[in-house]
Coordinates of C-alpha atoms in Angstrom, one line a residue:
M29 CA 90.8 139.6 -7.1
R30 CA 88.8 141.4 -9.7
I31 CA 85.0 141.2 -9.8
I32 CA 82.9 140.1 -12.8
D33 CA 79.3 141.1 -12.0
L34 CA 76.7 139.1 -14.0
R35 CA 73.8 140.1 -11.8
G36 CA 70.8 141.5 -13.5
Q37 CA 71.9 140.3 -16.9
V38 CA 70.4 137.8 -19.3
L39 CA 73.3 136.6 -21.3
S40 CA 73.4 134.5 -24.5
R41 CA 75.6 131.4 -24.6
A42 CA 78.2 133.3 -26.6
E43 CA 78.1 136.3 -24.2
L44 CA 78.5 134.0 -21.2
L45 CA 81.4 132.2 -22.7
A46 CA 83.1 135.5 -23.6
A47 CA 82.6 136.8 -20.0
M48 CA 84.7 134.0 -18.4
P49 CA 88.2 134.9 -17.3
R50 CA 91.0 133.3 -19.3
A51 CA 94.8 133.4 -19.4
A52 CA 96.3 135.0 -22.5
M53 CA 98.5 132.5 -24.4
G54 CA 101.2 133.5 -26.8
T55 CA 101.1 130.4 -29.0
S56 CA 102.3 132.0 -32.2
E57 CA 105.6 133.1 -30.6
A58 CA 106.0 129.7 -29.0
T59 CA 105.5 128.0 -32.4
D60 CA 108.3 130.0 -34.0
L61 CA 110.7 129.0 -31.2
V62 CA 109.6 125.3 -31.0
R63 CA 109.6 124.3 -34.6
P64 CA 113.4 124.6 -35.1
I65 CA 113.9 122.5 -32.0
L66 CA 111.7 119.7 -33.4
D67 CA 113.5 119.8 -36.7
D68 CA 116.9 119.7 -35.1
V69 CA 116.1 116.7 -32.9
K70 CA 114.6 114.9 -35.8
E71 CA 117.8 115.4 -37.8
R72 CA 120.6 115.0 -35.2
G73 CA 119.0 113.0 -32.5
A74 CA 120.9 112.7 -29.2
A75 CA 123.5 115.3 -30.3
A76 CA 120.7 117.9 -30.5
L77 CA 119.2 116.8 -27.3
R78 CA 122.4 117.3 -25.4
D79 CA 122.8 120.8 -27.0
F80 CA 119.3 121.8 -26.0
E81 CA 119.7 120.4 -22.4
E82 CA 122.8 122.5 -22.1
K83 CA 121.1 125.6 -23.4
F84 CA 117.8 125.3 -21.5
D85 CA 118.6 123.3 -18.4
H86 CA 122.2 124.4 -18.0
V87 CA 123.7 120.9 -17.9
R88 CA 125.0 118.5 -20.5
P89 CA 123.9 115.0 -19.5
E90 CA 126.4 112.2 -19.9
H91 CA 123.5 109.7 -19.9
L92 CA 120.4 111.0 -21.6
R93 CA 118.8 107.6 -20.8
V94 CA 119.0 107.3 -17.1
P95 CA 120.9 104.2 -16.0
E96 CA 118.7 101.7 -14.2
E97 CA 121.0 101.7 -11.2
A98 CA 120.5 105.4 -10.7
I99 CA 116.7 104.8 -10.6
Q100 CA 117.1 102.1 -8.0
D101 CA 119.6 104.1 -6.0
A102 CA 117.0 107.0 -5.8
L103 CA 114.5 104.6 -4.2
T104 CA 117.0 103.5 -1.5
T105 CA 117.7 107.0 -0.4
L106 CA 114.0 108.2 -0.5
D107 CA 112.6 109.6 2.7
P108 CA 110.4 106.9 4.3
E109 CA 107.5 109.2 4.9
V110 CA 107.6 110.4 1.2
R111 CA 107.9 106.8 0.1
A112 CA 104.8 105.8 2.1
A113 CA 102.9 108.7 0.6
I114 CA 103.9 107.8 -2.9
E115 CA 103.0 104.1 -2.4
E116 CA 99.6 105.0 -1.0
S117 CA 98.9 107.3 -3.9
V118 CA 99.9 104.5 -6.3
R119 CA 97.7 102.0 -4.5
R120 CA 94.6 104.2 -4.7
A121 CA 95.3 105.2 -8.3
R122 CA 95.6 101.5 -9.3
A123 CA 92.4 100.6 -7.6
V124 CA 90.5 103.3 -9.6
A125 CA 92.3 102.5 -12.8
A126 CA 91.5 98.8 -12.6
N127 CA 87.8 99.6 -12.6
Q128 CA 88.2 102.0 -15.6
V129 CA 89.4 99.2 -18.0
P130 CA 86.6 99.1 -20.7
K131 CA 85.0 95.8 -21.5
D132 CA 84.8 94.2 -24.9
F133 CA 81.3 93.6 -26.2
H134 CA 79.4 92.3 -29.2
T135 CA 76.0 92.9 -30.7
D136 CA 74.1 90.3 -32.7
L137 CA 71.9 92.1 -35.2
A138 CA 70.4 89.2 -37.1
P139 CA 71.3 85.5 -37.8
G140 CA 74.9 85.5 -38.9
A141 CA 75.3 89.2 -38.3
R142 CA 77.6 90.3 -35.5
V143 CA 79.5 93.5 -34.7
A144 CA 82.0 93.3 -31.8
E145 CA 84.3 95.8 -30.2
R146 CA 87.7 95.1 -28.8
W147 CA 89.7 97.6 -26.7
I148 CA 93.4 97.3 -27.7
P149 CA 96.2 99.0 -25.7
I150 CA 98.4 101.5 -27.5
Q151 CA 101.7 99.7 -28.0
R152 CA 104.3 102.4 -27.0
V153 CA 103.7 105.6 -25.0
G154 CA 105.9 108.5 -24.0
L155 CA 105.0 110.1 -20.7
Y156 CA 106.2 113.7 -20.1
V157 CA 106.8 114.8 -16.5
P158 CA 107.5 118.5 -16.2
G159 CA 110.1 120.3 -14.0
G160 CA 110.2 124.0 -13.8
K161 CA 108.8 125.8 -10.7
A162 CA 108.0 122.5 -8.9
V163 CA 108.8 118.8 -8.9
Y164 CA 106.0 116.4 -10.0
P165 CA 106.4 112.8 -8.9
S166 CA 102.6 112.9 -8.8
S167 CA 102.6 113.3 -12.6
V168 CA 104.7 110.1 -12.9
I169 CA 101.9 108.3 -11.1
M170 CA 99.0 109.9 -12.9
N171 CA 100.5 109.0 -16.3
S172 CA 102.0 105.6 -15.6
V173 CA 99.3 103.9 -13.6
P174 CA 96.5 104.2 -16.2
A175 CA 98.8 103.2 -19.0
Q176 CA 99.9 100.1 -17.0
A177 CA 96.3 99.2 -16.2
A178 CA 95.5 99.5 -19.9
G179 CA 98.2 97.0 -20.8
V180 CA 100.6 99.3 -22.7
E181 CA 103.6 97.2 -23.6
S182 CA 106.3 99.9 -23.6
L183 CA 106.4 103.0 -21.4
A184 CA 109.1 105.7 -21.6
I185 CA 109.3 108.8 -19.3
A186 CA 111.1 112.0 -20.1
T187 CA 111.7 114.6 -17.4
P188 CA 114.2 117.5 -17.2
P189 CA 117.5 117.1 -15.3
A190 CA 117.4 118.4 -11.8
R191 CA 118.9 121.8 -11.2
D192 CA 121.1 120.5 -8.3
N193 CA 122.5 117.5 -10.1
D194 CA 125.8 118.1 -11.9
K195 CA 125.6 114.8 -13.7
G196 CA 122.4 115.8 -15.4
L197 CA 120.1 113.2 -13.8
P198 CA 116.5 114.0 -13.0
N199 CA 115.1 114.7 -9.6
K200 CA 115.6 111.8 -7.2
T201 CA 112.0 111.7 -6.0
I202 CA 110.8 111.4 -9.6
L203 CA 113.3 108.6 -10.2
A204 CA 112.3 106.8 -7.0
T205 CA 108.6 107.0 -8.1
C206 CA 109.6 105.4 -11.4
A207 CA 111.3 102.6 -9.4
I208 CA 108.1 102.1 -7.3
L209 CA 106.1 101.8 -10.5
G210 CA 108.5 99.6 -12.3
V211 CA 109.3 102.0 -15.1
K212 CA 112.8 101.5 -16.3
E213 CA 113.0 103.6 -19.4
V214 CA 113.6 107.1 -18.2
Y215 CA 115.2 110.0 -20.1
A216 CA 116.9 113.2 -18.6
V217 CA 115.3 115.3 -21.3
G218 CA 112.9 118.2 -20.9
G219 CA 110.9 120.7 -22.8
A220 CA 110.0 120.7 -26.5
Q221 CA 113.1 118.5 -27.2
A222 CA 111.6 115.7 -25.2
I223 CA 108.4 115.8 -27.2
A224 CA 110.5 115.7 -30.4
M225 CA 112.4 112.7 -29.1
F226 CA 109.2 110.8 -28.4
A227 CA 107.6 111.8 -31.7
Y228 CA 110.6 111.1 -34.1
G229 CA 112.8 108.8 -32.0
A230 CA 116.4 109.8 -31.6
K231 CA 119.6 108.2 -32.9
G232 CA 122.6 108.0 -30.5
S233 CA 125.6 110.3 -30.6
E234 CA 127.8 108.9 -27.8
P235 CA 128.8 105.2 -27.1
Q236 CA 126.6 105.1 -24.1
D237 CA 123.5 106.0 -26.2
G238 CA 123.8 103.0 -28.5
A239 CA 122.8 103.3 -32.2
V240 CA 119.3 104.2 -31.2
L241 CA 118.8 106.3 -28.0
C242 CA 115.0 106.3 -28.1
D243 CA 112.4 104.6 -30.3
P244 CA 109.5 106.7 -31.4
V245 CA 106.2 106.3 -29.5
D246 CA 102.6 106.0 -30.7
K247 CA 101.2 108.5 -28.2
I248 CA 102.5 111.3 -25.9
T249 CA 100.8 112.3 -22.7
G250 CA 101.6 114.5 -19.7
P251 CA 101.4 118.2 -18.9
G252 CA 104.0 120.9 -19.5
N253 CA 104.6 124.6 -20.2
I254 CA 103.6 126.5 -23.3
F255 CA 106.6 125.2 -25.2
V256 CA 105.8 121.5 -24.4
A257 CA 102.1 122.2 -25.2
T258 CA 103.1 123.8 -28.5
A259 CA 105.4 120.9 -29.4
K260 CA 102.7 118.4 -28.7
S261 CA 100.4 120.3 -31.0
L262 CA 102.9 120.5 -33.8
V263 CA 103.6 116.7 -33.8
S264 CA 100.0 115.7 -33.3
A265 CA 99.5 115.1 -37.0
F266 CA 101.4 111.8 -36.9
V267 CA 101.6 110.9 -33.2
G268 CA 98.8 110.8 -30.7
I269 CA 98.6 113.3 -27.8
D270 CA 96.4 113.5 -24.8
A271 CA 95.7 117.2 -25.1
V272 CA 97.3 120.6 -25.6
A273 CA 97.2 121.8 -22.0
G274 CA 97.2 125.4 -20.9
P275 CA 97.7 126.9 -17.4
T276 CA 96.0 125.1 -14.6
E277 CA 92.7 126.5 -13.1
I278 CA 90.2 126.1 -10.4
G279 CA 86.5 127.1 -10.3
I280 CA 84.5 127.1 -7.1
I281 CA 80.7 127.3 -6.8
A282 CA 79.9 128.6 -3.3
D283 CA 76.8 129.9 -1.5
K284 CA 76.5 132.2 1.5
D285 CA 77.1 129.3 4.0
A286 CA 80.5 128.3 2.6
N287 CA 83.6 128.9 4.7
P288 CA 85.4 132.0 3.2
S289 CA 88.7 131.0 4.9
L290 CA 88.7 127.6 3.1
L291 CA 87.7 129.2 -0.2
A292 CA 90.6 131.6 0.1
A293 CA 93.0 128.7 0.9
D294 CA 91.7 126.7 -2.1
L295 CA 92.1 129.6 -4.5
I296 CA 95.6 130.2 -3.2
G297 CA 96.5 126.6 -3.6
Q298 CA 95.8 126.6 -7.3
A299 CA 97.4 130.1 -7.8
E300 CA 100.7 128.7 -6.4
H301 CA 101.2 126.6 -9.6
D302 CA 101.9 129.4 -12.0
E303 CA 101.5 133.2 -12.5
L304 CA 99.0 132.3 -15.3
A305 CA 97.0 129.9 -13.2
G306 CA 93.3 130.7 -13.1
S307 CA 91.3 130.9 -9.8
V308 CA 87.6 131.7 -10.2
L309 CA 84.9 131.9 -7.5
F310 CA 81.2 131.8 -8.5
T311 CA 78.9 133.0 -5.8
D312 CA 75.5 134.8 -5.4
S313 CA 76.6 136.2 -2.1
P314 CA 78.4 139.6 -2.1
E315 CA 79.0 139.2 1.6
L316 CA 80.9 135.9 1.0
A317 CA 82.9 137.5 -1.8
E318 CA 84.0 140.3 0.5
K319 CA 85.0 137.9 3.3
V320 CA 87.0 135.8 0.7
Q321 CA 88.8 139.0 -0.3
E322 CA 89.6 139.7 3.3
N323 CA 91.0 136.2 3.8
L324 CA 93.1 136.4 0.7
N325 CA 94.6 139.7 2.0
Y326 CA 95.5 137.8 5.2
R327 CA 96.7 134.6 3.7
V328 CA 98.6 135.5 0.6
P329 CA 101.5 137.3 2.3
R330 CA 101.9 134.4 4.6
T331 CA 102.4 131.7 2.0
E332 CA 105.9 130.8 0.7
H333 CA 105.2 131.7 -3.0
A334 CA 103.4 134.9 -2.2
D335 CA 104.6 136.9 -5.2
R336 CA 103.6 134.1 -7.6
V337 CA 100.2 133.7 -5.9
H338 CA 99.5 137.5 -6.0
T339 CA 100.4 137.7 -9.7
S340 CA 98.0 134.8 -10.5
L341 CA 95.1 136.1 -8.4
S342 CA 95.4 139.6 -9.7
G343 CA 95.6 138.5 -13.3
T344 CA 92.9 138.7 -15.9
Q345 CA 92.5 134.9 -15.7
S346 CA 91.2 135.1 -12.1
A347 CA 88.1 136.6 -10.7
I348 CA 85.1 136.5 -8.4
V349 CA 82.0 136.1 -10.5
L350 CA 78.9 137.5 -8.8
T351 CA 75.6 136.0 -9.9
D352 CA 71.9 136.4 -9.3
G353 CA 71.5 132.9 -7.7
L354 CA 72.7 129.3 -7.7
D355 CA 71.2 128.7 -11.2
Q356 CA 73.3 131.4 -12.7
S357 CA 76.4 130.3 -10.8
I358 CA 75.9 126.8 -12.3
D359 CA 75.4 128.2 -15.8
A360 CA 78.6 130.4 -15.5
A361 CA 80.6 127.4 -14.1
N362 CA 79.4 125.3 -17.1
A363 CA 80.5 128.0 -19.4
Y364 CA 83.9 128.3 -17.7
A365 CA 84.4 124.5 -17.8
A366 CA 87.0 124.4 -15.1
E367 CA 89.8 122.0 -15.0
H368 CA 89.0 121.5 -11.3
L369 CA 85.5 122.5 -10.1
E370 CA 84.8 122.5 -6.4
I371 CA 81.2 122.5 -5.1
Q372 CA 80.8 124.1 -1.7
T373 CA 77.1 124.7 -1.4
A374 CA 74.0 123.3 0.4
N375 CA 72.5 120.4 -1.5
A376 CA 75.9 119.7 -3.2
D377 CA 74.7 116.5 -4.7
E378 CA 72.0 118.3 -6.7
V379 CA 74.5 120.8 -7.9
V380 CA 76.9 118.0 -9.0
K381 CA 74.1 116.5 -11.1
R382 CA 73.7 119.8 -13.0
I383 CA 77.4 120.2 -13.9
K384 CA 77.9 119.4 -17.6
N385 CA 81.5 120.8 -18.1
A386 CA 84.4 120.1 -15.7
G387 CA 87.6 118.2 -15.8
A388 CA 87.0 116.8 -12.3
I389 CA 84.4 117.7 -9.7
F390 CA 85.3 118.0 -6.0
R391 CA 82.2 117.8 -3.8
G392 CA 82.1 119.4 -0.5
P393 CA 84.6 121.3 1.8
Y394 CA 86.6 118.2 2.5
S395 CA 87.4 117.3 -1.1
P396 CA 89.9 120.1 -2.0
V397 CA 91.8 120.0 -5.3
P398 CA 95.1 118.9 -3.7
L399 CA 93.4 115.7 -2.6
G400 CA 93.0 115.0 -6.3
D401 CA 96.5 116.2 -7.1
Y402 CA 98.0 113.5 -4.9
M403 CA 96.0 110.8 -3.3
S404 CA 92.3 110.6 -4.1
G405 CA 92.7 107.9 -6.6
S406 CA 91.5 110.1 -9.4
N407 CA 93.7 111.5 -12.1
H408 CA 95.1 115.1 -12.0
V409 CA 95.9 115.4 -15.8
L410 CA 92.7 117.2 -16.8
P411 CA 91.4 119.4 -19.7
T412 CA 92.2 123.1 -19.3
G413 CA 91.2 126.4 -21.0
G414 CA 87.5 125.5 -21.3
T415 CA 88.2 122.3 -23.2
A416 CA 86.3 120.3 -20.6
R417 CA 83.3 121.3 -22.7
F418 CA 84.3 118.4 -25.0
A419 CA 87.4 116.7 -23.5
A420 CA 88.0 114.4 -20.6
G421 CA 90.8 113.9 -18.2
L422 CA 93.6 111.2 -18.5
G423 CA 92.5 107.7 -17.7
V424 CA 92.8 104.1 -18.8
H425 CA 90.8 105.0 -21.9
T426 CA 93.5 107.4 -23.0
F427 CA 95.9 104.5 -23.5
M428 CA 93.5 102.2 -25.4
K429 CA 91.7 102.3 -28.7
P430 CA 88.3 100.7 -29.5
V431 CA 88.5 98.6 -32.7
E432 CA 85.3 97.1 -34.2
V433 CA 85.3 93.5 -35.5
I434 CA 82.6 92.9 -38.2
E435 CA 81.6 89.3 -38.5
Y436 CA 78.9 88.4 -41.0
D437 CA 78.4 84.9 -42.5
E438 CA 76.8 84.2 -45.9
E439 CA 73.3 84.3 -44.6
G440 CA 73.9 87.6 -42.8
L441 CA 75.4 89.4 -45.8
K442 CA 72.9 87.9 -48.3
A443 CA 70.0 89.5 -46.3
L444 CA 71.5 93.0 -47.0
A445 CA 73.2 92.6 -50.4
A446 CA 70.6 94.2 -52.5
R447 CA 70.1 97.1 -50.1
I448 CA 73.8 97.7 -49.9
N449 CA 74.0 97.8 -53.7
A450 CA 71.1 100.3 -53.8
F451 CA 72.8 102.5 -51.2
A452 CA 76.1 102.3 -53.1
V453 CA 74.5 103.3 -56.4
S454 CA 72.8 106.2 -54.8
E455 CA 76.2 107.5 -53.7
D456 CA 77.6 106.9 -57.2
L457 CA 80.0 104.3 -55.9
P458 CA 78.7 101.3 -57.9
A459 CA 81.9 99.2 -57.3
H460 CA 80.9 99.1 -53.6
G461 CA 77.7 97.3 -54.5
E462 CA 79.4 95.1 -57.1
C463 CA 81.9 94.0 -54.4
V464 CA 79.0 92.7 -52.3
L465 CA 76.9 91.3 -55.2
S466 CA 79.9 89.3 -56.6
R467 CA 79.4 86.9 -53.7
F468 CA 75.9 86.0 -54.8
V469 CA 75.3 86.7 -58.5
K470 CA 77.2 85.7 -61.7
D471 CA 77.8 89.1 -63.3
P472 CA 77.1 92.2 -61.2
Y473 CA 78.5 94.4 -64.0
D474 CA 75.7 93.4 -66.4
K475 CA 73.2 96.1 -65.3
E476 CA 70.5 95.0 -67.8
T477 CA 70.1 91.6 -66.2
L478 CA 71.1 92.5 -62.7
R479 CA 67.6 92.7 -61.4
E480 CA 66.9 89.2 -62.6
Q481 CA 70.2 87.9 -61.2
E482 CA 69.3 89.3 -57.8
K483 CA 65.9 87.6 -57.9
E484 CA 67.5 84.3 -58.9
A485 CA 70.0 84.5 -56.1
G486 CA 67.2 85.2 -53.6
L487 CA 68.4 88.7 -52.8
L488 CA 65.0 90.3 -53.4

């Protein structure tokens, strides 16, 4: 891994942000490729979806919507140990999600003056579960459980057909996870075309599709490659999205007493995802950095996806950042705003308190990122590319919207009527004031007598 040496430097906020390693993203090229896909699905529906599945996933699904019996069959053939692991992951995720549900509240501001807030579930959500280099039943859990806890009425999942399924059905473990969660609406559709299907809906093209294959959704969530991310960005003007996710990343703050072997294992674990995955170690110990490099040299050749890991760790998005001390390590980590941030230092609780920017924080050597990926109860759909400076990970709140309810009676409004009118006139919006005054005075448009009318009505 390359070294970024911040020692002896006093950096401005802009300089510190610029010094952080990032993956290069070719979004403009992706936009040119994705936009025609969106347009074609919008126009031709299921016929376009089958064409794109044949082109990109090399299979032409007979059933774009997976038959319910195929979902249940996948569960009956699931390895018992894998099933037990999935069910435990679901149990823990549901326990956390149940406590995330926001509570309605109200505020009484004066007699007859109340503002309340209701949290309303989004009605229909499309959940994208990626394929590609790995299979992600964990993403089914991370997207579905908080949506169900929020009370979303209608959940649909899209995931690419499995490479080894000549019928064009998705991976059986993904389907089995859907069965465990009770999700029945599943589509064998991947990539940008799946995002288009969710955003626009899709009319059927074969008898088994029906007249409408898929109804449009109100929000799309779930991770994906650059084409999925670009498609989500392009449709975000008229359908909600969780985020435009980039390559996954890990940051680790470690001091001289951290275990270099575990640090190397954690960096490799994240690098395994993708050649563009970012792995960054922040430390004030050159000796630790050297030992981590030695452990990487030993471990990388021995892991199954060694070539992918090597590419990721040697890329510009990965680095060991040397600092003058823990304070600078924390400042650099806050500038990096990692999707996953591990804390492996003495006094870890004090360090956690000083973290302002991270998708999720993993405290101590026994809270590695894969724990959060699968079974900690937390959610692994997290902000990437530094967006943790202003964004949060997926949760129950993602699938709900706060709506204020304003309830004033005559007394409550009367106490404010003259002030509202004065405010409205100052903004050159007199009809706003007239709207309120009409409830208390005879003629709010007669400006010559308005003052007297307000006095007579007891507004002043």
